[in-house]
């Protein structure tokens, strides 16, 4: 059984150290583990406090290998012929070459090539578990849909001749790329693209399979990183990626005689309670703020044992969608699990791209602000009802 565990969340929340902790815990439990990071800074060697870790798996411990993805190498390997083709067309339209490269590299593309490293490890490695430390939430995940789009559009457009460059096609509105047969990109570009699409397709299959992949969210007990994690949860739900755990990291100790620290502790405690209802029914693990920087194998190991206790960190801690969107006629139905409320005790208000849901909790009202998907732009909130512990909210076009 193979497991892929991906950690994401806002910068500085502790994705890298929690990825490393999990990887050490897995290796200690006899899973042959590979940890990958695409952070531009060499954070894995900082966290493990080991020597240089580069673009090839380096042994950190028995059963544990680490690899620091170099996006430049990965882009050259996978995308250079497609990229130079797109750039050459921009250039022929009079756009400066440096700028052409900037435009042709879509947001999140660097991350996409980092994700492809998982596909490579799946193909060539014999690992039991792969842990990915993924910076910035969500961006790259949308490309997992790309093979479906580019693949089917491409095949339809070109009939028997193969695929039309789906990547180039994305830039058609700006560049006047022609879709006619006589204007096809050179065959090496098409072959490169076919290969890339099939690799993305297989990656996408593994990542959307909840028995293989879990996404775990890391946040701190503060508003900003919790909001960020909620958006990541929404995207993951939309892309069909299973989120199985939320880690609230860097929680200060509760008892303090100093009013400065007591204030922080009270604030953080409220945030943790809020997170529990916001992420309901996802399991939440609380991790303490150490009295020093969390790094080095011993500390990472201790951190993992506090988070996972005696459990197997490769477990799937939750399966299911927290939000679900179903097309319903011309509208959209949103289903959402909510904790402890009853029929007359909730209030839903929409503010632009957000939905505020107020439910009654054991200690008073709890407000959950949920980011709405882009499809609800141009729709209005029509009605809502509560069925068991699930809110059913209907948006009408
Ligand atoms: N629970 C913790 N206690 C003490 N220091 C922590 C804790 N979690 C993270 N850190 C420290 O915070 C910094 C940022 O953590 P890191 O894992 O690099 O965050 P991210 O990868 O999300 O940007 C690092 O110096 C790390 O050692
Ligand atoms: Mg990091």
Short mmCIF file of C-alpha atoms and ligand atoms in Angstrom, two decimals:
data_model
loop_
_atom_site.label_atom_id
_atom_site.label_comp_id
_atom_site.label_asym_id
_atom_site.label_seq_id
_atom_site.Cartn_x
_atom_site.Cartn_y
_atom_site.Cartn_z
CA UNK A 1 0.00 0.00 0.00
CA UNK A 2 1.42 3.35 -1.04
CA UNK A 3 0.60 6.63 0.68
CA UNK A 4 1.13 10.19 -0.54
CA UNK A 5 0.83 12.80 2.20
CA UNK A 6 0.90 16.46 1.22
CA UNK A 7 1.27 19.30 3.71
CA UNK A 8 0.16 22.80 2.78
CA UNK A 9 -0.67 26.08 4.49
CA UNK A 10 0.45 29.66 4.80
CA UNK A 11 4.17 30.47 4.89
CA UNK A 12 5.83 30.13 8.28
CA UNK A 13 3.06 28.04 9.84
CA UNK A 14 5.27 24.95 10.06
CA UNK A 15 4.63 22.95 6.86
CA UNK A 16 8.27 22.00 6.47
CA UNK A 17 8.81 20.90 10.07
CA UNK A 18 5.53 18.98 10.17
CA UNK A 19 6.33 17.29 6.84
CA UNK A 20 9.73 16.33 8.22
CA UNK A 21 8.24 15.15 11.53
CA UNK A 22 5.78 12.95 9.67
CA UNK A 23 8.53 11.58 7.43
CA UNK A 24 10.71 10.66 10.45
CA UNK A 25 7.71 9.04 12.15
CA UNK A 26 6.92 7.01 9.03
CA UNK A 27 10.53 5.89 8.63
CA UNK A 28 10.72 4.90 12.33
CA UNK A 29 7.65 2.77 11.71
CA UNK A 30 9.38 0.88 8.91
CA UNK A 31 7.85 2.62 5.95
CA UNK A 32 10.38 3.37 3.26
CA UNK A 33 9.74 7.09 2.93
CA UNK A 34 10.67 9.86 0.52
CA UNK A 35 10.19 13.48 1.52
CA UNK A 36 10.08 16.12 -1.22
CA UNK A 37 10.22 19.88 -0.92
CA UNK A 38 10.12 22.53 -3.59
CA UNK A 39 10.92 25.42 -1.33
CA UNK A 40 13.48 27.64 -3.07
CA UNK A 41 15.47 27.91 0.14
CA UNK A 42 17.09 24.63 1.10
CA UNK A 43 14.72 24.07 3.99
CA UNK A 44 14.93 20.28 4.24
CA UNK A 45 18.60 20.28 5.19
CA UNK A 46 17.87 23.13 7.64
CA UNK A 47 15.06 21.16 9.25
CA UNK A 48 16.89 17.83 9.46
CA UNK A 49 20.15 19.62 10.25
CA UNK A 50 21.98 17.41 7.81
CA UNK A 51 24.34 18.10 4.94
CA UNK A 52 23.35 19.17 1.46
CA UNK A 53 20.13 17.73 0.05
CA UNK A 54 19.73 18.16 -3.69
CA UNK A 55 17.60 17.11 -6.64
CA UNK A 56 18.32 13.37 -6.14
CA UNK A 57 17.15 11.31 -3.11
CA UNK A 58 19.63 11.58 -0.24
CA UNK A 59 19.55 9.19 2.71
CA UNK A 60 18.72 10.95 6.00
CA UNK A 61 17.93 7.97 8.24
CA UNK A 62 17.26 4.27 7.79
CA UNK A 63 14.17 4.18 5.56
CA UNK A 64 14.17 7.94 5.01
CA UNK A 65 15.25 9.73 1.85
CA UNK A 66 14.95 13.42 1.13
CA UNK A 67 14.92 15.37 -2.10
CA UNK A 68 14.96 19.13 -2.59
CA UNK A 69 13.27 19.77 -5.93
CA UNK A 70 15.07 22.16 -8.23
CA UNK A 71 12.31 23.73 -10.33
CA UNK A 72 14.75 24.96 -12.98
CA UNK A 73 16.01 21.43 -13.63
CA UNK A 74 12.45 20.10 -13.68
CA UNK A 75 11.18 22.74 -16.10
CA UNK A 76 14.11 22.16 -18.43
CA UNK A 77 13.49 18.44 -18.33
CA UNK A 78 9.74 18.53 -18.90
CA UNK A 79 8.72 21.76 -20.48
CA UNK A 80 11.58 23.45 -22.29
CA UNK A 81 10.56 22.64 -25.87
CA UNK A 82 6.93 23.67 -25.22
CA UNK A 83 8.07 26.80 -23.42
CA UNK A 84 10.49 27.89 -26.13
CA UNK A 85 7.82 27.32 -28.75
CA UNK A 86 5.33 29.53 -26.91
CA UNK A 87 8.01 32.15 -26.34
CA UNK A 88 9.03 32.09 -30.01
CA UNK A 89 5.45 32.82 -31.06
CA UNK A 90 5.18 35.70 -28.57
CA UNK A 91 8.52 36.99 -29.78
CA UNK A 92 7.36 36.90 -33.41
CA UNK A 93 4.44 39.12 -32.33
CA UNK A 94 6.93 41.69 -31.11
CA UNK A 95 6.92 40.88 -27.39
CA UNK A 96 10.30 41.16 -25.73
CA UNK A 97 11.78 37.71 -25.02
CA UNK A 98 12.28 38.20 -21.30
CA UNK A 99 8.69 39.32 -20.96
CA UNK A 100 7.53 36.41 -23.13
CA UNK A 101 9.04 33.97 -20.65
CA UNK A 102 7.29 35.77 -17.80
CA UNK A 103 3.92 35.49 -19.55
CA UNK A 104 4.42 31.90 -20.68
CA UNK A 105 5.14 30.71 -17.15
CA UNK A 106 1.64 30.60 -15.73
CA UNK A 107 1.17 31.12 -12.01
CA UNK A 108 1.73 27.89 -10.15
CA UNK A 109 3.65 26.29 -12.99
CA UNK A 110 6.83 25.92 -10.99
CA UNK A 111 4.75 24.03 -8.46
CA UNK A 112 3.29 21.87 -11.17
CA UNK A 113 6.72 20.57 -12.09
CA UNK A 114 7.38 19.91 -8.46
CA UNK A 115 4.24 17.79 -8.34
CA UNK A 116 5.51 15.85 -11.35
CA UNK A 117 8.41 14.75 -9.20
CA UNK A 118 5.86 12.66 -7.29
CA UNK A 119 4.90 10.95 -10.51
CA UNK A 120 8.56 10.22 -11.17
CA UNK A 121 9.02 8.79 -7.67
CA UNK A 122 5.91 6.64 -8.14
CA UNK A 123 7.29 5.31 -11.40
CA UNK A 124 10.91 4.68 -10.40
CA UNK A 125 10.95 4.50 -6.63
CA UNK A 126 9.92 1.65 -4.39
CA UNK A 127 8.67 3.81 -1.55
CA UNK A 128 5.87 2.98 0.87
CA UNK A 129 5.17 6.64 1.57
CA UNK A 130 5.87 9.96 -0.12
CA UNK A 131 5.58 13.18 1.87
CA UNK A 132 5.40 16.47 -0.01
CA UNK A 133 6.08 19.79 1.64
CA UNK A 134 4.09 22.07 -0.64
CA UNK A 135 4.38 25.84 -0.25
CA UNK A 136 1.45 28.20 -0.91
CA UNK A 137 -1.98 26.69 -0.92
CA UNK A 138 -3.76 25.28 -3.87
CA UNK A 139 -2.30 27.10 -6.92
CA UNK A 140 -0.64 24.04 -8.41
CA UNK A 141 -3.50 21.68 -7.71
CA UNK A 142 -5.65 23.18 -10.44
CA UNK A 143 -3.21 21.92 -13.07
CA UNK A 144 -4.18 18.40 -12.16
CA UNK A 145 -7.28 19.11 -14.21
CA UNK A 146 -5.28 20.26 -17.16
CA UNK A 147 -4.77 16.86 -18.84
CA UNK A 148 -8.52 16.42 -18.99
CA UNK A 149 -8.98 19.84 -20.58
CA UNK A 150 -6.02 20.02 -22.92
CA UNK A 151 -6.22 16.34 -23.78
CA UNK A 152 -9.83 16.29 -24.82
CA UNK A 153 -9.82 19.70 -26.52
CA UNK A 154 -6.63 18.77 -28.34
CA UNK A 155 -7.86 15.44 -29.61
CA UNK A 156 -11.16 16.91 -30.74
CA UNK A 157 -9.53 19.72 -32.65
CA UNK A 158 -7.04 17.68 -34.52
CA UNK A 159 -8.84 14.45 -35.23
CA UNK A 160 -6.32 11.86 -36.38
CA UNK A 161 -3.25 14.00 -36.50
CA UNK A 162 -2.51 13.96 -32.78
CA UNK A 163 -2.84 16.71 -30.26
CA UNK A 164 -2.77 20.36 -30.89
CA UNK A 165 -0.56 22.03 -28.36
CA UNK A 166 -2.95 22.52 -25.47
CA UNK A 167 -0.42 24.66 -23.65
CA UNK A 168 -0.02 26.97 -26.63
CA UNK A 169 -3.78 27.08 -27.00
CA UNK A 170 -4.14 28.58 -23.54
CA UNK A 171 -2.36 31.64 -24.82
CA UNK A 172 -4.43 31.93 -27.97
CA UNK A 173 -6.47 34.93 -26.80
CA UNK A 174 -3.31 37.00 -26.31
CA UNK A 175 -1.16 35.79 -29.11
CA UNK A 176 -3.35 34.80 -32.02
CA UNK A 177 -2.03 31.24 -32.03
CA UNK A 178 -3.77 29.61 -34.92
CA UNK A 179 -5.63 26.35 -34.51
CA UNK A 180 -5.49 25.44 -38.17
CA UNK A 181 -3.72 22.22 -39.19
CA UNK A 182 -1.07 24.01 -41.21
CA UNK A 183 -0.05 25.94 -38.15
CA UNK A 184 0.73 23.07 -35.82
CA UNK A 185 3.74 23.36 -33.55
CA UNK A 186 6.76 21.25 -34.53
CA UNK A 187 6.53 17.53 -33.80
CA UNK A 188 9.06 17.55 -30.95
CA UNK A 189 6.83 20.05 -29.13
CA UNK A 190 3.81 17.84 -29.66
CA UNK A 191 5.63 14.72 -28.46
CA UNK A 192 6.90 16.55 -25.41
CA UNK A 193 3.38 17.67 -24.72
CA UNK A 194 1.83 14.22 -25.19
CA UNK A 195 4.31 12.82 -22.70
CA UNK A 196 3.65 15.63 -20.24
CA UNK A 197 -0.12 15.19 -20.52
CA UNK A 198 0.03 11.47 -19.90
CA UNK A 199 2.28 12.00 -16.88
CA UNK A 200 -0.11 14.65 -15.52
CA UNK A 201 -3.00 12.28 -16.10
CA UNK A 202 -1.42 9.52 -14.05
CA UNK A 203 -0.38 11.96 -11.33
CA UNK A 204 -3.90 13.33 -11.22
CA UNK A 205 -5.30 9.80 -10.77
CA UNK A 206 -3.07 9.11 -7.77
CA UNK A 207 -3.69 12.47 -6.15
CA UNK A 208 -7.46 12.33 -6.41
CA UNK A 209 -7.55 8.77 -5.05
CA UNK A 210 -8.40 9.15 -1.37
CA UNK A 211 -6.97 5.72 -0.54
CA UNK A 212 -3.56 6.95 -1.74
CA UNK A 213 -3.36 10.70 -1.16
CA UNK A 214 -4.18 12.85 1.85
CA UNK A 215 -3.78 16.59 1.98
CA UNK A 216 -3.06 17.95 5.47
CA UNK A 217 -3.47 21.59 6.40
CA UNK A 218 -1.12 23.42 8.71
CA UNK A 219 -2.25 26.63 10.40
CA UNK A 220 -1.31 28.61 13.48
CA UNK A 221 -3.81 29.85 16.06
CA UNK A 222 -4.33 33.12 14.18
CA UNK A 223 -6.98 34.51 11.82
CA UNK A 224 -4.79 34.82 8.73
CA UNK A 225 -3.39 31.33 8.54
CA UNK A 226 -6.75 29.75 9.43
CA UNK A 227 -8.47 31.69 6.61
CA UNK A 228 -5.72 30.55 4.27
CA UNK A 229 -6.23 26.92 5.30
CA UNK A 230 -9.99 27.26 4.75
CA UNK A 231 -9.40 28.40 1.18
CA UNK A 232 -7.05 25.45 0.65
CA UNK A 233 -9.74 23.14 2.01
CA UNK A 234 -12.31 24.62 -0.39
CA UNK A 235 -9.99 24.20 -3.40
CA UNK A 236 -9.07 20.67 -2.40
CA UNK A 237 -12.76 19.78 -2.11
CA UNK A 238 -13.44 21.22 -5.53
CA UNK A 239 -10.51 19.39 -7.10
CA UNK A 240 -11.52 16.13 -5.45
CA UNK A 241 -8.49 15.82 -3.17
CA UNK A 242 -9.13 14.29 0.23
CA UNK A 243 -8.15 16.40 3.25
CA UNK A 244 -7.72 14.16 6.30
CA UNK A 245 -6.21 16.33 9.04
CA UNK A 246 -5.64 19.88 10.25
CA UNK A 247 -2.65 20.68 12.43
CA UNK A 248 -2.81 23.85 14.49
CA UNK A 249 0.83 24.49 15.24
CA UNK A 250 2.71 26.87 17.55
CA UNK A 251 0.19 26.96 20.38
CA UNK A 252 1.57 28.72 23.45
CA UNK A 253 1.33 27.11 26.89
CA UNK A 254 -1.89 28.02 28.71
CA UNK A 255 -0.65 28.90 32.17
CA UNK A 256 1.20 32.15 32.46
CA UNK A 257 1.47 34.72 35.22
CA UNK A 258 2.59 37.37 32.75
CA UNK A 259 -0.39 39.34 31.39
CA UNK A 260 1.25 39.73 27.97
CA UNK A 261 1.50 35.96 27.50
CA UNK A 262 -1.84 35.33 29.22
CA UNK A 263 -3.48 37.59 26.62
CA UNK A 264 -1.91 35.67 23.77
CA UNK A 265 -2.84 32.38 25.29
CA UNK A 266 -6.49 33.44 25.67
CA UNK A 267 -6.58 34.65 22.08
CA UNK A 268 -5.01 31.44 20.77
CA UNK A 269 -7.37 29.29 22.78
CA UNK A 270 -10.34 31.04 21.14
CA UNK A 271 -8.79 30.56 17.72
CA UNK A 272 -8.32 26.85 18.33
CA UNK A 273 -11.97 26.51 19.40
CA UNK A 274 -13.03 28.48 16.34
CA UNK A 275 -10.90 26.26 14.10
CA UNK A 276 -12.55 23.15 15.55
CA UNK A 277 -15.96 24.32 14.43
CA UNK A 278 -14.67 25.88 11.18
CA UNK A 279 -13.03 22.67 10.01
CA UNK A 280 -15.71 20.36 11.40
CA UNK A 281 -15.80 17.35 10.92
CA UNK A 282 -12.09 17.18 10.10
CA UNK A 283 -9.89 15.97 12.95
CA UNK A 284 -7.66 18.64 14.45
CA UNK A 285 -4.30 18.09 16.13
CA UNK A 286 -2.86 20.74 18.39
CA UNK A 287 0.91 21.21 18.42
CA UNK A 288 2.73 23.31 20.96
CA UNK A 289 5.13 26.16 20.37
CA UNK A 290 8.49 24.91 21.63
CA UNK A 291 10.72 27.14 23.70
CA UNK A 292 13.19 27.07 20.81
CA UNK A 293 13.23 26.64 17.06
CA UNK A 294 11.84 23.26 16.07
CA UNK A 295 14.52 21.46 14.04
CA UNK A 296 16.86 18.49 14.06
CA UNK A 297 15.86 14.83 13.91
CA UNK A 298 15.36 14.39 17.67
CA UNK A 299 12.99 17.34 17.98
CA UNK A 300 11.15 16.39 14.81
CA UNK A 301 10.69 12.89 16.21
CA UNK A 302 9.39 14.25 19.53
CA UNK A 303 7.01 16.57 17.69
CA UNK A 304 5.62 13.66 15.66
CA UNK A 305 5.05 11.58 18.75
CA UNK A 306 3.12 14.46 20.35
CA UNK A 307 0.98 14.91 17.23
CA UNK A 308 0.36 11.28 16.36
CA UNK A 309 0.81 9.71 19.81
CA UNK A 310 0.73 5.97 19.25
CA UNK A 311 -1.08 6.18 15.96
CA UNK A 312 0.31 5.36 12.56
CA UNK A 313 0.95 8.68 10.80
CA UNK A 314 0.17 7.04 7.46
CA UNK A 315 -3.44 6.52 8.57
CA UNK A 316 -6.21 8.15 6.62
CA UNK A 317 -7.68 10.20 9.45
CA UNK A 318 -10.78 11.30 7.59
CA UNK A 319 -12.44 10.57 4.26
CA UNK A 320 -15.18 12.68 2.79
CA UNK A 321 -15.97 16.12 1.57
CA UNK A 322 -16.46 18.93 4.04
CA UNK A 323 -18.10 21.05 1.35
CA UNK A 324 -19.83 19.60 -1.61
CA UNK A 325 -21.17 21.37 -4.67
CA UNK A 326 -23.77 19.78 -6.88
CA UNK A 327 -25.11 21.26 -10.10
CA UNK A 328 -28.88 21.56 -9.74
CA UNK A 329 -30.71 22.82 -12.80
CA UNK A 330 -29.26 26.22 -13.56
CA UNK A 331 -28.24 26.66 -9.94
CA UNK A 332 -25.71 25.23 -7.57
CA UNK A 333 -26.40 23.33 -4.37
CA UNK A 334 -23.84 23.51 -1.62
CA UNK A 335 -23.78 20.94 1.14
CA UNK A 336 -21.85 21.58 4.26
CA UNK A 337 -21.53 19.68 7.52
CA UNK A 338 -22.01 21.86 10.59
CA UNK A 339 -21.48 20.99 14.24
CA UNK A 340 -24.05 21.36 17.01
CA UNK A 341 -26.85 23.53 15.71
CA UNK A 342 -30.56 23.08 15.39
CA UNK A 343 -33.19 24.02 12.88
CA UNK A 344 -33.96 27.48 14.17
CA UNK A 345 -30.49 28.26 15.26
CA UNK A 346 -28.47 29.21 12.28
CA UNK A 347 -28.08 32.29 10.13
CA UNK A 348 -26.52 32.55 6.71
CA UNK A 349 -25.39 35.80 5.11
CA UNK A 350 -23.44 36.24 1.93
CA UNK A 351 -20.75 38.90 1.66
CA UNK A 352 -19.45 38.90 -1.92
CA UNK A 353 -17.31 35.85 -2.38
CA UNK A 354 -17.80 34.68 1.17
CA UNK A 355 -20.54 33.05 3.11
CA UNK A 356 -20.96 33.71 6.78
CA UNK A 357 -22.66 30.94 8.71
CA UNK A 358 -23.61 31.48 12.31
CA UNK A 359 -24.47 28.40 14.35
CA UNK A 360 -25.13 27.88 18.03
CA UNK A 361 -22.33 26.08 19.89
CA UNK A 362 -22.13 24.87 23.48
CA UNK A 363 -20.63 28.18 24.64
CA UNK A 364 -22.57 30.59 22.42
CA UNK A 365 -22.63 31.35 18.72
CA UNK A 366 -19.85 30.37 16.37
CA UNK A 367 -19.36 32.11 13.05
CA UNK A 368 -17.79 30.29 10.15
CA UNK A 369 -16.79 32.32 7.11
CA UNK A 370 -16.51 30.13 4.05
CA UNK A 371 -14.88 31.14 0.75
CA UNK A 372 -17.24 30.53 -2.17
CA UNK A 373 -16.13 28.96 -5.45
CA UNK A 374 -15.92 31.10 -8.60
CA UNK A 375 -19.01 29.42 -10.05
CA UNK A 376 -21.23 31.32 -7.60
CA UNK A 377 -20.25 34.68 -9.08
CA UNK A 378 -23.42 35.81 -10.81
CA UNK A 379 -25.62 33.65 -8.62
CA UNK A 380 -27.69 34.63 -5.67
CA UNK A 381 -28.19 32.84 -2.42
CA UNK A 382 -31.74 31.55 -2.73
CA UNK A 383 -32.54 29.38 0.29
CA UNK A 384 -31.02 27.14 2.89
CA UNK A 385 -32.18 24.36 5.16
CA UNK A 386 -30.70 22.09 7.77
CA UNK A 387 -31.02 18.34 7.34
CA UNK A 388 -29.46 16.41 10.23
CA UNK A 389 -25.99 17.91 10.64
CA UNK A 390 -25.82 19.13 7.07
CA UNK A 391 -26.69 22.56 5.71
CA UNK A 392 -28.16 22.54 2.25
CA UNK A 393 -27.70 25.91 0.57
CA UNK A 394 -29.05 26.74 -2.86
CA UNK A 395 -27.61 29.35 -5.26
CA UNK A 396 -29.74 30.45 -8.20
CA UNK A 397 -28.31 31.91 -11.39
N1 LIG B 1 5.90 24.21 17.05
C1 LIG B 1 7.00 24.95 16.84
N2 LIG B 1 7.77 25.38 17.86
C2 LIG B 1 8.87 26.12 17.63
N3 LIG B 1 9.29 26.49 16.42
C3 LIG B 1 8.55 26.11 15.36
C4 LIG B 1 7.38 25.32 15.49
N4 LIG B 1 6.88 25.07 14.27
C5 LIG B 1 7.70 25.70 13.40
N5 LIG B 1 8.70 26.31 14.03
C6 LIG B 1 9.76 27.13 13.44
O1 LIG B 1 9.12 28.14 12.65
C7 LIG B 1 9.85 28.38 11.47
C8 LIG B 1 8.97 28.15 10.25
O2 LIG B 1 8.64 26.78 10.16
P1 LIG B 1 8.58 26.06 8.73
O3 LIG B 1 8.29 24.63 8.96
O4 LIG B 1 9.78 26.40 7.94
O5 LIG B 1 7.31 26.81 8.12
P2 LIG B 1 6.75 26.76 6.62
O6 LIG B 1 7.40 25.58 5.96
O7 LIG B 1 5.28 26.60 6.78
O8 LIG B 1 7.10 28.05 5.99
C9 LIG B 1 11.07 27.45 11.53
O9 LIG B 1 12.12 28.17 12.07
C10 LIG B 1 10.62 26.35 12.47
O10 LIG B 1 11.69 25.75 13.15
MG1 LIG B 2 8.65 25.56 4.30
#
